[in-house]
Amino acid sequence: MPCDDWLHRRCYKRRTILGLVLAPLLAGPARAAEEGEAAKPPAPDDRFVFLTGPKKGQVVRAEDLALGGPQVQAYPMAPDGTVRSDNRLNLVILARFDPAALTDETRARAADGVVAYSAICTHQGCPVNMWSKERNGFACSCHASIFDPRNAAEVIGGPAPRPLAALGLKLKDGVVTVASTFSGRVGVTQN
C-alpha cells in the first residue's frame, strides 16, 4: 500500500471523527431554535406547573403554597399548554409569604405574597431545592448557599456570589402567572 493512500485514509478518518464530535456542538443554536416553546425562558402570561409531589403537572394556584414556606419547584407553562422544561435554567421556585414581611423590592415583583425565583444556584448551578428552617430561606443542596426569599433572594449564607434571579408575578383567578421576565442572569456567572 502506497504511503499516500495510508495517509489519505488516516486524514479522512480524523476529519470524520472530528466532524462527528464538533457537529452537535456547532448545531447547538440551530437545535435550540428547533426545540421551540419548551426551551424558551419564562414569558409574561406563562403559568406554572408543579415539578413533583401529589400535584405534579398541575397548575400552581396561590392557595397551593404554604404560607411562610417551604418553596415548591415548578416549570413555566406557555399559554398554549407547552411546559417549558427542555431547558434546566427554566426551573423556578415559588413560595408564599405575608406581603407585609416582604421588602419593597420583593413586594413589587410578588403577587399577593407569592414570590418566584430561579431554582439554579448562582454558585455552581446546582438546584436550590431545600428549605432552611433555621434561616427561613431557600437552600442549595450542593454547597449550602442560603437565600432570603423575602428580601430579593439575597445571599444570607454560603458561597453563592449573588442573589437568585426573580420573576415578576401576577395572579389570574388565583393562578400564579408570570408578569415579567427574570430580573437578572440565571445561574452561574461566566468569567
C-alpha atoms as a PDB file:
ATOM      1  CA  MET A   1       0.000   0.000   0.000  1.00  0.00           C
ATOM      2  CA  PRO A   2       1.476   3.348  -1.009  1.00  0.00           C
ATOM      3  CA  CYS A   3       2.173   5.850   1.749  1.00  0.00           C
ATOM      4  CA  ASP A   4      -0.155   8.468   0.233  1.00  0.00           C
ATOM      5  CA  ASP A   5      -3.158   6.115   0.379  1.00  0.00           C
ATOM      6  CA  TRP A   6      -2.466   5.291   4.016  1.00  0.00           C
ATOM      7  CA  LEU A   7      -2.070   8.971   4.900  1.00  0.00           C
ATOM      8  CA  HIS A   8      -5.218   9.900   2.963  1.00  0.00           C
ATOM      9  CA  ARG A   9      -7.306   7.279   4.815  1.00  0.00           C
ATOM     10  CA  ARG A  10      -5.906   8.367   8.176  1.00  0.00           C
ATOM     11  CA  CYS A  11      -6.668  12.052   7.499  1.00  0.00           C
ATOM     12  CA  TYR A  12     -10.157  11.128   6.264  1.00  0.00           C
ATOM     13  CA  LYS A  13     -10.790   9.173   9.477  1.00  0.00           C
ATOM     14  CA  ARG A  14      -9.610  12.122  11.595  1.00  0.00           C
ATOM     15  CA  ARG A  15     -11.847  14.540   9.696  1.00  0.00           C
ATOM     16  CA  THR A  16     -14.798  12.174  10.046  1.00  0.00           C
ATOM     17  CA  ILE A  17     -14.267  11.739  13.789  1.00  0.00           C
ATOM     18  CA  LEU A  18     -13.695  15.458  14.277  1.00  0.00           C
ATOM     19  CA  GLY A  19     -16.885  16.175  12.322  1.00  0.00           C
ATOM     20  CA  LEU A  20     -18.872  13.748  14.459  1.00  0.00           C
ATOM     21  CA  VAL A  21     -17.595  15.420  17.612  1.00  0.00           C
ATOM     22  CA  LEU A  22     -17.999  19.040  16.503  1.00  0.00           C
ATOM     23  CA  ALA A  23     -21.272  18.808  14.586  1.00  0.00           C
ATOM     24  CA  PRO A  24     -23.521  18.597  17.671  1.00  0.00           C
ATOM     25  CA  LEU A  25     -21.651  21.471  19.329  1.00  0.00           C
ATOM     26  CA  LEU A  26     -21.891  23.724  16.306  1.00  0.00           C
ATOM     27  CA  ALA A  27     -25.545  22.833  15.790  1.00  0.00           C
ATOM     28  CA  GLY A  28     -26.426  23.944  19.347  1.00  0.00           C
ATOM     29  CA  PRO A  29     -28.016  27.302  18.448  1.00  0.00           C
ATOM     30  CA  ALA A  30     -29.865  25.801  15.488  1.00  0.00           C
ATOM     31  CA  ARG A  31     -31.116  22.928  17.645  1.00  0.00           C
ATOM     32  CA  ALA A  32     -32.301  25.353  20.336  1.00  0.00           C
ATOM     33  CA  ALA A  33     -34.348  27.238  17.736  1.00  0.00           C
ATOM     34  CA  GLU A  34     -35.927  23.951  16.605  1.00  0.00           C
ATOM     35  CA  GLU A  35     -36.864  22.972  20.174  1.00  0.00           C
ATOM     36  CA  GLY A  36     -39.369  25.795  20.244  1.00  0.00           C
ATOM     37  CA  GLU A  37     -41.544  26.843  23.121  1.00  0.00           C
ATOM     38  CA  ALA A  38     -40.401  24.141  25.564  1.00  0.00           C
ATOM     39  CA  ALA A  39     -36.850  25.561  25.664  1.00  0.00           C
ATOM     40  CA  LYS A  40     -37.720  29.270  25.809  1.00  0.00           C
ATOM     41  CA  PRO A  41     -37.394  31.102  29.145  1.00  0.00           C
ATOM     42  CA  PRO A  42     -40.454  32.066  31.174  1.00  0.00           C
ATOM     43  CA  ALA A  43     -42.510  34.765  29.471  1.00  0.00           C
ATOM     44  CA  PRO A  44     -45.392  37.020  30.513  1.00  0.00           C
ATOM     45  CA  ASP A  45     -48.695  35.146  30.859  1.00  0.00           C
ATOM     46  CA  ASP A  46     -46.983  31.779  31.448  1.00  0.00           C
ATOM     47  CA  ARG A  47     -48.470  29.811  34.338  1.00  0.00           C
ATOM     48  CA  PHE A  48     -46.560  27.284  36.464  1.00  0.00           C
ATOM     49  CA  VAL A  49     -46.933  23.543  36.911  1.00  0.00           C
ATOM     50  CA  PHE A  50     -45.659  21.506  39.849  1.00  0.00           C
ATOM     51  CA  LEU A  51     -42.458  19.560  39.192  1.00  0.00           C
ATOM     52  CA  THR A  52     -43.043  16.909  41.885  1.00  0.00           C
ATOM     53  CA  GLY A  53     -45.453  15.740  44.553  1.00  0.00           C
ATOM     54  CA  PRO A  54     -49.113  14.798  44.522  1.00  0.00           C
ATOM     55  CA  LYS A  55     -49.943  17.733  42.220  1.00  0.00           C
ATOM     56  CA  LYS A  56     -47.138  17.022  39.738  1.00  0.00           C
ATOM     57  CA  GLY A  57     -48.013  18.547  36.358  1.00  0.00           C
ATOM     58  CA  GLN A  58     -50.957  20.549  37.740  1.00  0.00           C
ATOM     59  CA  VAL A  59     -51.205  24.325  37.557  1.00  0.00           C
ATOM     60  CA  VAL A  60     -49.961  26.131  40.695  1.00  0.00           C
ATOM     61  CA  ARG A  61     -52.522  28.260  42.489  1.00  0.00           C
ATOM     62  CA  ALA A  62     -51.608  30.696  45.271  1.00  0.00           C
ATOM     63  CA  GLU A  63     -53.643  28.636  47.758  1.00  0.00           C
ATOM     64  CA  ASP A  64     -51.446  25.590  46.954  1.00  0.00           C
ATOM     65  CA  LEU A  65     -48.425  27.291  48.531  1.00  0.00           C
ATOM     66  CA  ALA A  66     -47.921  27.066  52.300  1.00  0.00           C
ATOM     67  CA  LEU A  67     -47.759  30.492  53.935  1.00  0.00           C
ATOM     68  CA  GLY A  68     -44.196  31.094  55.163  1.00  0.00           C
ATOM     69  CA  GLY A  69     -42.560  28.364  53.064  1.00  0.00           C
ATOM     70  CA  PRO A  70     -41.184  25.989  52.138  1.00  0.00           C
ATOM     71  CA  GLN A  71     -40.855  26.550  48.419  1.00  0.00           C
ATOM     72  CA  VAL A  72     -42.120  24.322  45.630  1.00  0.00           C
ATOM     73  CA  GLN A  73     -40.324  23.607  42.369  1.00  0.00           C
ATOM     74  CA  ALA A  74     -42.199  24.363  39.162  1.00  0.00           C
ATOM     75  CA  TYR A  75     -41.755  24.854  35.449  1.00  0.00           C
ATOM     76  CA  PRO A  76     -43.400  27.647  33.482  1.00  0.00           C
ATOM     77  CA  MET A  77     -46.124  26.634  31.053  1.00  0.00           C
ATOM     78  CA  ALA A  78     -46.850  28.681  27.930  1.00  0.00           C
ATOM     79  CA  PRO A  79     -50.433  29.808  27.252  1.00  0.00           C
ATOM     80  CA  ASP A  80     -50.682  27.061  24.600  1.00  0.00           C
ATOM     81  CA  GLY A  81     -50.015  24.414  27.290  1.00  0.00           C
ATOM     82  CA  THR A  82     -46.347  23.746  26.408  1.00  0.00           C
ATOM     83  CA  VAL A  83     -44.358  23.128  29.591  1.00  0.00           C
ATOM     84  CA  ARG A  84     -41.021  24.921  29.295  1.00  0.00           C
ATOM     85  CA  SER A  85     -38.994  22.021  30.710  1.00  0.00           C
ATOM     86  CA  ASP A  86     -36.474  21.498  27.891  1.00  0.00           C
ATOM     87  CA  ASN A  87     -34.092  23.991  29.486  1.00  0.00           C
ATOM     88  CA  ARG A  88     -32.997  23.318  33.078  1.00  0.00           C
ATOM     89  CA  LEU A  89     -32.491  27.068  33.569  1.00  0.00           C
ATOM     90  CA  ASN A  90     -36.288  27.414  33.473  1.00  0.00           C
ATOM     91  CA  LEU A  91     -36.742  25.612  36.791  1.00  0.00           C
ATOM     92  CA  VAL A  92     -38.383  28.021  39.246  1.00  0.00           C
ATOM     93  CA  ILE A  93     -39.074  28.015  42.974  1.00  0.00           C
ATOM     94  CA  LEU A  94     -42.297  29.511  44.284  1.00  0.00           C
ATOM     95  CA  ALA A  95     -43.190  30.410  47.855  1.00  0.00           C
ATOM     96  CA  ARG A  96     -45.860  32.460  49.624  1.00  0.00           C
ATOM     97  CA  PHE A  97     -45.407  34.920  52.475  1.00  0.00           C
ATOM     98  CA  ASP A  98     -47.350  37.608  54.266  1.00  0.00           C
ATOM     99  CA  PRO A  99     -46.918  40.592  51.897  1.00  0.00           C
ATOM    100  CA  ALA A 100     -46.044  42.799  54.906  1.00  0.00           C
ATOM    101  CA  ALA A 101     -42.984  40.570  55.534  1.00  0.00           C
ATOM    102  CA  LEU A 102     -41.531  41.313  52.079  1.00  0.00           C
ATOM    103  CA  THR A 103     -39.113  44.129  51.286  1.00  0.00           C
ATOM    104  CA  ASP A 104     -40.454  46.829  48.973  1.00  0.00           C
ATOM    105  CA  GLU A 105     -38.407  45.470  46.051  1.00  0.00           C
ATOM    106  CA  THR A 106     -39.683  41.932  46.600  1.00  0.00           C
ATOM    107  CA  ARG A 107     -43.278  43.027  47.154  1.00  0.00           C
ATOM    108  CA  ALA A 108     -43.192  44.920  43.811  1.00  0.00           C
ATOM    109  CA  ARG A 109     -42.486  41.631  41.966  1.00  0.00           C
ATOM    110  CA  ALA A 110     -44.726  39.430  44.119  1.00  0.00           C
ATOM    111  CA  ALA A 111     -48.390  38.640  43.638  1.00  0.00           C
ATOM    112  CA  ASP A 112     -50.271  38.769  46.945  1.00  0.00           C
ATOM    113  CA  GLY A 113     -47.157  37.499  48.759  1.00  0.00           C
ATOM    114  CA  VAL A 114     -46.223  34.812  46.205  1.00  0.00           C
ATOM    115  CA  VAL A 115     -42.609  35.098  45.029  1.00  0.00           C
ATOM    116  CA  ALA A 116     -40.774  33.339  42.196  1.00  0.00           C
ATOM    117  CA  TYR A 117     -37.040  32.884  41.748  1.00  0.00           C
ATOM    118  CA  SER A 118     -34.737  30.872  39.566  1.00  0.00           C
ATOM    119  CA  ALA A 119     -34.036  27.491  41.180  1.00  0.00           C
ATOM    120  CA  ILE A 120     -30.474  27.494  39.811  1.00  0.00           C
ATOM    121  CA  CYS A 121     -27.839  28.468  42.382  1.00  0.00           C
ATOM    122  CA  THR A 122     -25.519  31.303  41.411  1.00  0.00           C
ATOM    123  CA  HIS A 123     -22.520  29.466  42.883  1.00  0.00           C
ATOM    124  CA  GLN A 124     -22.162  26.229  40.884  1.00  0.00           C
ATOM    125  CA  GLY A 125     -25.529  25.897  39.147  1.00  0.00           C
ATOM    126  CA  CYS A 126     -26.948  23.263  41.499  1.00  0.00           C
ATOM    127  CA  PRO A 127     -30.665  23.187  42.318  1.00  0.00           C
ATOM    128  CA  VAL A 128     -31.936  25.363  45.140  1.00  0.00           C
ATOM    129  CA  ASN A 129     -34.311  22.678  46.363  1.00  0.00           C
ATOM    130  CA  MET A 130     -34.158  22.703  50.154  1.00  0.00           C
ATOM    131  CA  TRP A 131     -35.642  24.864  52.879  1.00  0.00           C
ATOM    132  CA  SER A 132     -33.618  26.096  55.863  1.00  0.00           C
ATOM    133  CA  LYS A 133     -35.964  26.277  58.866  1.00  0.00           C
ATOM    134  CA  GLU A 134     -33.243  27.937  60.938  1.00  0.00           C
ATOM    135  CA  ARG A 135     -32.734  30.772  58.413  1.00  0.00           C
ATOM    136  CA  ASN A 136     -36.239  30.757  56.872  1.00  0.00           C
ATOM    137  CA  GLY A 137     -34.716  30.636  53.425  1.00  0.00           C
ATOM    138  CA  PHE A 138     -34.072  28.686  50.280  1.00  0.00           C
ATOM    139  CA  ALA A 139     -31.016  26.418  50.441  1.00  0.00           C
ATOM    140  CA  CYS A 140     -28.840  24.925  47.731  1.00  0.00           C
ATOM    141  CA  SER A 141     -28.370  21.191  48.188  1.00  0.00           C
ATOM    142  CA  CYS A 142     -24.769  21.178  46.906  1.00  0.00           C
ATOM    143  CA  HIS A 143     -22.834  23.787  48.884  1.00  0.00           C
ATOM    144  CA  ALA A 144     -25.431  25.132  51.344  1.00  0.00           C
ATOM    145  CA  SER A 145     -25.849  28.639  49.983  1.00  0.00           C
ATOM    146  CA  ILE A 146     -28.930  30.175  51.592  1.00  0.00           C
ATOM    147  CA  PHE A 147     -31.124  32.861  50.039  1.00  0.00           C
ATOM    148  CA  ASP A 148     -33.688  35.133  51.727  1.00  0.00           C
ATOM    149  CA  PRO A 149     -36.929  34.890  49.711  1.00  0.00           C
ATOM    150  CA  ARG A 150     -38.444  37.892  51.495  1.00  0.00           C
ATOM    151  CA  ASN A 151     -35.541  40.165  50.513  1.00  0.00           C
ATOM    152  CA  ALA A 152     -34.977  39.687  46.757  1.00  0.00           C
ATOM    153  CA  ALA A 153     -33.298  36.282  47.352  1.00  0.00           C
ATOM    154  CA  GLU A 154     -30.243  37.974  48.846  1.00  0.00           C
ATOM    155  CA  VAL A 155     -27.475  35.579  49.891  1.00  0.00           C
ATOM    156  CA  ILE A 156     -27.550  35.101  53.682  1.00  0.00           C
ATOM    157  CA  GLY A 157     -25.144  32.172  53.883  1.00  0.00           C
ATOM    158  CA  GLY A 158     -22.763  30.053  51.872  1.00  0.00           C
ATOM    159  CA  PRO A 159     -20.564  30.689  48.846  1.00  0.00           C
ATOM    160  CA  ALA A 160     -23.116  32.000  46.309  1.00  0.00           C
ATOM    161  CA  PRO A 161     -21.812  35.306  44.883  1.00  0.00           C
ATOM    162  CA  ARG A 162     -25.169  36.938  44.122  1.00  0.00           C
ATOM    163  CA  PRO A 163     -28.944  36.617  44.649  1.00  0.00           C
ATOM    164  CA  LEU A 164     -31.205  34.379  42.603  1.00  0.00           C
ATOM    165  CA  ALA A 165     -32.889  35.997  39.600  1.00  0.00           C
ATOM    166  CA  ALA A 166     -36.523  36.895  40.321  1.00  0.00           C
ATOM    167  CA  LEU A 167     -39.633  36.739  38.166  1.00  0.00           C
ATOM    168  CA  GLY A 168     -42.395  39.306  38.366  1.00  0.00           C
ATOM    169  CA  LEU A 169     -45.751  37.677  39.114  1.00  0.00           C
ATOM    170  CA  LYS A 170     -49.476  38.320  38.940  1.00  0.00           C
ATOM    171  CA  LEU A 171     -52.485  36.238  39.874  1.00  0.00           C
ATOM    172  CA  LYS A 172     -55.137  35.371  37.288  1.00  0.00           C
ATOM    173  CA  ASP A 173     -58.156  33.856  39.023  1.00  0.00           C
ATOM    174  CA  GLY A 174     -55.835  32.569  41.760  1.00  0.00           C
ATOM    175  CA  VAL A 175     -53.374  31.012  39.295  1.00  0.00           C
ATOM    176  CA  VAL A 176     -49.734  32.111  39.695  1.00  0.00           C
ATOM    177  CA  THR A 177     -48.749  33.752  36.399  1.00  0.00           C
ATOM    178  CA  VAL A 178     -45.600  35.411  35.035  1.00  0.00           C
ATOM    179  CA  ALA A 179     -45.856  39.201  34.784  1.00  0.00           C
ATOM    180  CA  SER A 180     -42.238  39.971  33.783  1.00  0.00           C
ATOM    181  CA  THR A 181     -39.089  38.112  32.787  1.00  0.00           C
ATOM    182  CA  PHE A 182     -36.161  37.276  35.085  1.00  0.00           C
ATOM    183  CA  SER A 183     -34.679  40.285  36.871  1.00  0.00           C
ATOM    184  CA  GLY A 184     -31.117  39.227  36.100  1.00  0.00           C
ATOM    185  CA  ARG A 185     -28.858  36.473  34.878  1.00  0.00           C
ATOM    186  CA  VAL A 186     -29.964  32.929  35.760  1.00  0.00           C
ATOM    187  CA  GLY A 187     -27.410  30.570  37.256  1.00  0.00           C
ATOM    188  CA  VAL A 188     -23.638  30.853  37.358  1.00  0.00           C
ATOM    189  CA  THR A 189     -21.821  33.949  36.146  1.00  0.00           C
ATOM    190  CA  GLN A 190     -19.303  33.011  33.479  1.00  0.00           C
ATOM    191  CA  ASN A 191     -15.922  34.735  33.574  1.00  0.00           C
END
